[in-house]
Short mmCIF file of C-alpha atoms in Angstrom, two decimals:
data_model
loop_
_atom_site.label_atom_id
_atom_site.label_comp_id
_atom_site.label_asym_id
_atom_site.label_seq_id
_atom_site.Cartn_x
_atom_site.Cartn_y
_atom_site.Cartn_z
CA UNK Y 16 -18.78 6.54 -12.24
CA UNK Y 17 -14.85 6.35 -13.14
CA UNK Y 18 -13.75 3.23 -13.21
CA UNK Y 19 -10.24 3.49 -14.02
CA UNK Y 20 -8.41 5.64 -11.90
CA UNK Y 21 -5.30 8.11 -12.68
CA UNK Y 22 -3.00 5.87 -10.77
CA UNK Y 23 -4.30 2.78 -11.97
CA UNK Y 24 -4.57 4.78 -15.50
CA UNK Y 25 -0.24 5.49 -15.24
CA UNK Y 26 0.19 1.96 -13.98
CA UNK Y 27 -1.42 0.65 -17.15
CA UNK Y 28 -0.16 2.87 -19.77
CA UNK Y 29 4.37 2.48 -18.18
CA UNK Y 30 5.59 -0.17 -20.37
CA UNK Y 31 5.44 -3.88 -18.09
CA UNK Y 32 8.18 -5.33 -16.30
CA UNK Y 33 11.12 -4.08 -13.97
CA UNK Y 34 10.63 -0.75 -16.54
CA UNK Y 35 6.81 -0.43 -15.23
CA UNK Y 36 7.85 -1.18 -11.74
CA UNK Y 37 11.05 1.17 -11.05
CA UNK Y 38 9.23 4.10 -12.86
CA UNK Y 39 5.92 4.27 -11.22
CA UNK Y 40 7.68 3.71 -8.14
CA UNK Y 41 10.14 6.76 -8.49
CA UNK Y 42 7.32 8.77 -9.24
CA UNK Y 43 5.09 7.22 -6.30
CA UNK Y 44 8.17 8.63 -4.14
CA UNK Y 45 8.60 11.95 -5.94
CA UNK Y 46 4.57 12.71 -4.99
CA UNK Y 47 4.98 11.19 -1.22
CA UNK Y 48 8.87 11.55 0.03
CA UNK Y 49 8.16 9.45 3.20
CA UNK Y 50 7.75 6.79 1.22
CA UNK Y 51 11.11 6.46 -0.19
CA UNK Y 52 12.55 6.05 3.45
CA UNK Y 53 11.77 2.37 2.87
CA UNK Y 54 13.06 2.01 -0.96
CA UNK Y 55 9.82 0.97 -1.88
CA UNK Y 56 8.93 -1.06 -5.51
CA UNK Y 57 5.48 -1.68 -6.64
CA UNK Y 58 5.80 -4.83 -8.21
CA UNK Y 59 1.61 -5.39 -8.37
CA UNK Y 60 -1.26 -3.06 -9.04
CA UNK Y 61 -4.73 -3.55 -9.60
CA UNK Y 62 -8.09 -1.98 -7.99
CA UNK Y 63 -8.14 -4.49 -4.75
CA UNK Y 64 -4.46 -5.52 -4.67
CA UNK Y 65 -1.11 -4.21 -4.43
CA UNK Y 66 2.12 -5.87 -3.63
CA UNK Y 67 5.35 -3.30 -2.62
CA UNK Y 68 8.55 -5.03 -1.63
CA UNK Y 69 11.32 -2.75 0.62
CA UNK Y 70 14.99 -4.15 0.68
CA UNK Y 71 16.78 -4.74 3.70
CA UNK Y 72 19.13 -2.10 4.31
CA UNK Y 73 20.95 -0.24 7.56
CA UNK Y 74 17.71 2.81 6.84
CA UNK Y 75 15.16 0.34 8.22
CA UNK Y 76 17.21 -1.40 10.52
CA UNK Y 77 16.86 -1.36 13.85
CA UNK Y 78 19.02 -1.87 17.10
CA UNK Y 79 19.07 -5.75 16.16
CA UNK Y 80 19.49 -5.19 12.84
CA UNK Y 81 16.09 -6.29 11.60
CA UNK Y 82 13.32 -4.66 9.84
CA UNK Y 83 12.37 -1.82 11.81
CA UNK Y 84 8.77 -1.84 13.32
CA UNK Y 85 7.79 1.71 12.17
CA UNK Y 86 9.59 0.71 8.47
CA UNK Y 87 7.31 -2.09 8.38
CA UNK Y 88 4.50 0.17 8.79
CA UNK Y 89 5.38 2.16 6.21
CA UNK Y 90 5.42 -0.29 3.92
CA UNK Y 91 2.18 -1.62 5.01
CA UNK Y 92 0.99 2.49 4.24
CA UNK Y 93 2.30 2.17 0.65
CA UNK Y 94 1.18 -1.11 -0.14
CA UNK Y 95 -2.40 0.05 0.90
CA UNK Y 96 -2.18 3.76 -0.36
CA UNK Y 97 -1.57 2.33 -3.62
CA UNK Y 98 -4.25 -0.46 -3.61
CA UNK Y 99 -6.58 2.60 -2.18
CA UNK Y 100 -5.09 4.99 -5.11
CA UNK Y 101 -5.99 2.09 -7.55
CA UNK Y 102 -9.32 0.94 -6.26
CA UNK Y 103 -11.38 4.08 -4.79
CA UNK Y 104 -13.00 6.30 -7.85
CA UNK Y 105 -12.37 9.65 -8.61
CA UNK Y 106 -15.78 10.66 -7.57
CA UNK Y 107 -14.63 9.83 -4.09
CA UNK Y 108 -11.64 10.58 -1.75
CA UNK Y 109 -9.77 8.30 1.27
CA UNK Y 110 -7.45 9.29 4.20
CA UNK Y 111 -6.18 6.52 6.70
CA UNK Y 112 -8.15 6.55 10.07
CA UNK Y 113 -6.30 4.10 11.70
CA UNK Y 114 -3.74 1.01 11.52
CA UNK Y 115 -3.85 -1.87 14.10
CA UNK Y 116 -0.38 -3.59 13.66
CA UNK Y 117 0.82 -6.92 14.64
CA UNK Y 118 4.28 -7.71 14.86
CA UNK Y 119 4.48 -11.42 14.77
CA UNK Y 120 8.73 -12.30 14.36
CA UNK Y 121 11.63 -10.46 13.29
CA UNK Y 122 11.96 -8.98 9.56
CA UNK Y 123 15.84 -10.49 9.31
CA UNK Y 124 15.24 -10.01 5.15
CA UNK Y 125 13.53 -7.60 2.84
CA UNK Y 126 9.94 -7.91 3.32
CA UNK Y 127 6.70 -8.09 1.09
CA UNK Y 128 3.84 -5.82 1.52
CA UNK Y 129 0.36 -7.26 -0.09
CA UNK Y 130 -2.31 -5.67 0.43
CA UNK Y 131 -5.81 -7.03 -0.77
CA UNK Y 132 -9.66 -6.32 -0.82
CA UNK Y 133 -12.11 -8.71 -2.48
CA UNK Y 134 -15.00 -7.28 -0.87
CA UNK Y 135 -15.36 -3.17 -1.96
CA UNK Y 136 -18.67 -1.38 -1.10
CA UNK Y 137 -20.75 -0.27 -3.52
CA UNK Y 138 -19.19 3.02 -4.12
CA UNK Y 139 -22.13 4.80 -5.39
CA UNK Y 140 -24.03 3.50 -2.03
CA UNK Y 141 -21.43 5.52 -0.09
CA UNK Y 142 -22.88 9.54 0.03
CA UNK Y 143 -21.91 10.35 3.63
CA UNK Y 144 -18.58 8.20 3.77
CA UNK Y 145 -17.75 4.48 4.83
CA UNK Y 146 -14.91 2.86 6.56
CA UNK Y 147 -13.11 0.55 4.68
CA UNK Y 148 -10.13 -1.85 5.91
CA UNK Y 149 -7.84 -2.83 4.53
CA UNK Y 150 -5.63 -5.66 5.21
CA UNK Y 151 -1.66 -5.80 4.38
CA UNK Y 152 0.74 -8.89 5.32
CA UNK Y 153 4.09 -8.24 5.19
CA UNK Y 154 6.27 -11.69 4.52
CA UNK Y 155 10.07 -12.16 4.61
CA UNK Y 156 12.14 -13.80 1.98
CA UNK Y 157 11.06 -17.08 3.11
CA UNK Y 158 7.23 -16.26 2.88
CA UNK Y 159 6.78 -15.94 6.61
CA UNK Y 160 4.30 -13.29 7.74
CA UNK Y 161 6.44 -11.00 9.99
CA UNK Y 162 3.69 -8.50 9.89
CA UNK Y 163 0.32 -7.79 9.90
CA UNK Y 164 -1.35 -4.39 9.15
CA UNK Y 165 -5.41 -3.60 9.13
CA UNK Y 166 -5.47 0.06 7.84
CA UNK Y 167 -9.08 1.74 8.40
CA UNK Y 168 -9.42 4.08 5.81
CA UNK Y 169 -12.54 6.98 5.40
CA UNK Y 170 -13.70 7.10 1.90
CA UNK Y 171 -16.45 9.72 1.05
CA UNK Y 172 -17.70 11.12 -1.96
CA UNK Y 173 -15.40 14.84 -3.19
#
């Protein structure tokens, strides 16, 4: 079974830093346009964790001037496409199911998308498919959560 990933693969191979980060995440927008609504930058990658951070800016902002709810969420859908991109082999494919969203203050700063999953299935167990979640918290510039995302992803062998 693959255990390095094409994503993952890219990730490793970009040269590290703020080069690494602003290059994959071009290209991240180039293959999914929606993304780059929110400005997104994949700071983090690894197979069960990804951290994304979106800037403030008048394109997620909404009437109060805050981080707007749907924004949020799709920053919560990068952070775990990515983390789903880096984690789930290529003998296998995902697709989101389903996101329950809690929006617990107001995103008055950029935020910070982390998503993380310590406990994976065992992927060659999974022959008819498996739900996995997948947890995001998105945190302000003072490390408050503003927002939490559980996105239920389908994952079945190709």
């Amino acid at each position: 079974m693959a255990t390095v990933t094409s994503t993952y693969a890219l990730w490793q191979r970009l040269p590290g830093g703020i080069t690494r980060s602003l290059a994959f995440s071009a290209g991240m927008c180039v293959r999914v346009p929606f993304f780059a609504t929110v400005l997104p930058r994949v700071r983090e990658l690894a197979p069960g964790r990804c951290v994304v951070s979106g800037p403030t800016w008048f394109g997620v902002h909404n009437h109060l001037g805050t981080f707007h709810a749907i924004a949020a969420c799709n920053l919560a859908e990068v952070a775990m496409g990515m983390l789903a991109e880096a984690t789930i082999p290529t003998t296998h494919r995902w697709i989101p199911k389903g996101m329950n969203v809690q929006y617990l203050a107001p995103g008055r700063s950029g935020l910070t998308a982390t998503a993380l999953v310590d406990d994976r299935p065992d992927w060659e167990s999974v022959t008819s498919g498996v739900e996995l979640v997948i947890p995001v918290s998105l945190r302000d510039a003072g490390g408050t959560e503003v927002v939490h995302a559980d996105i239920t992803v389908w994952v079945s062998p190709r």
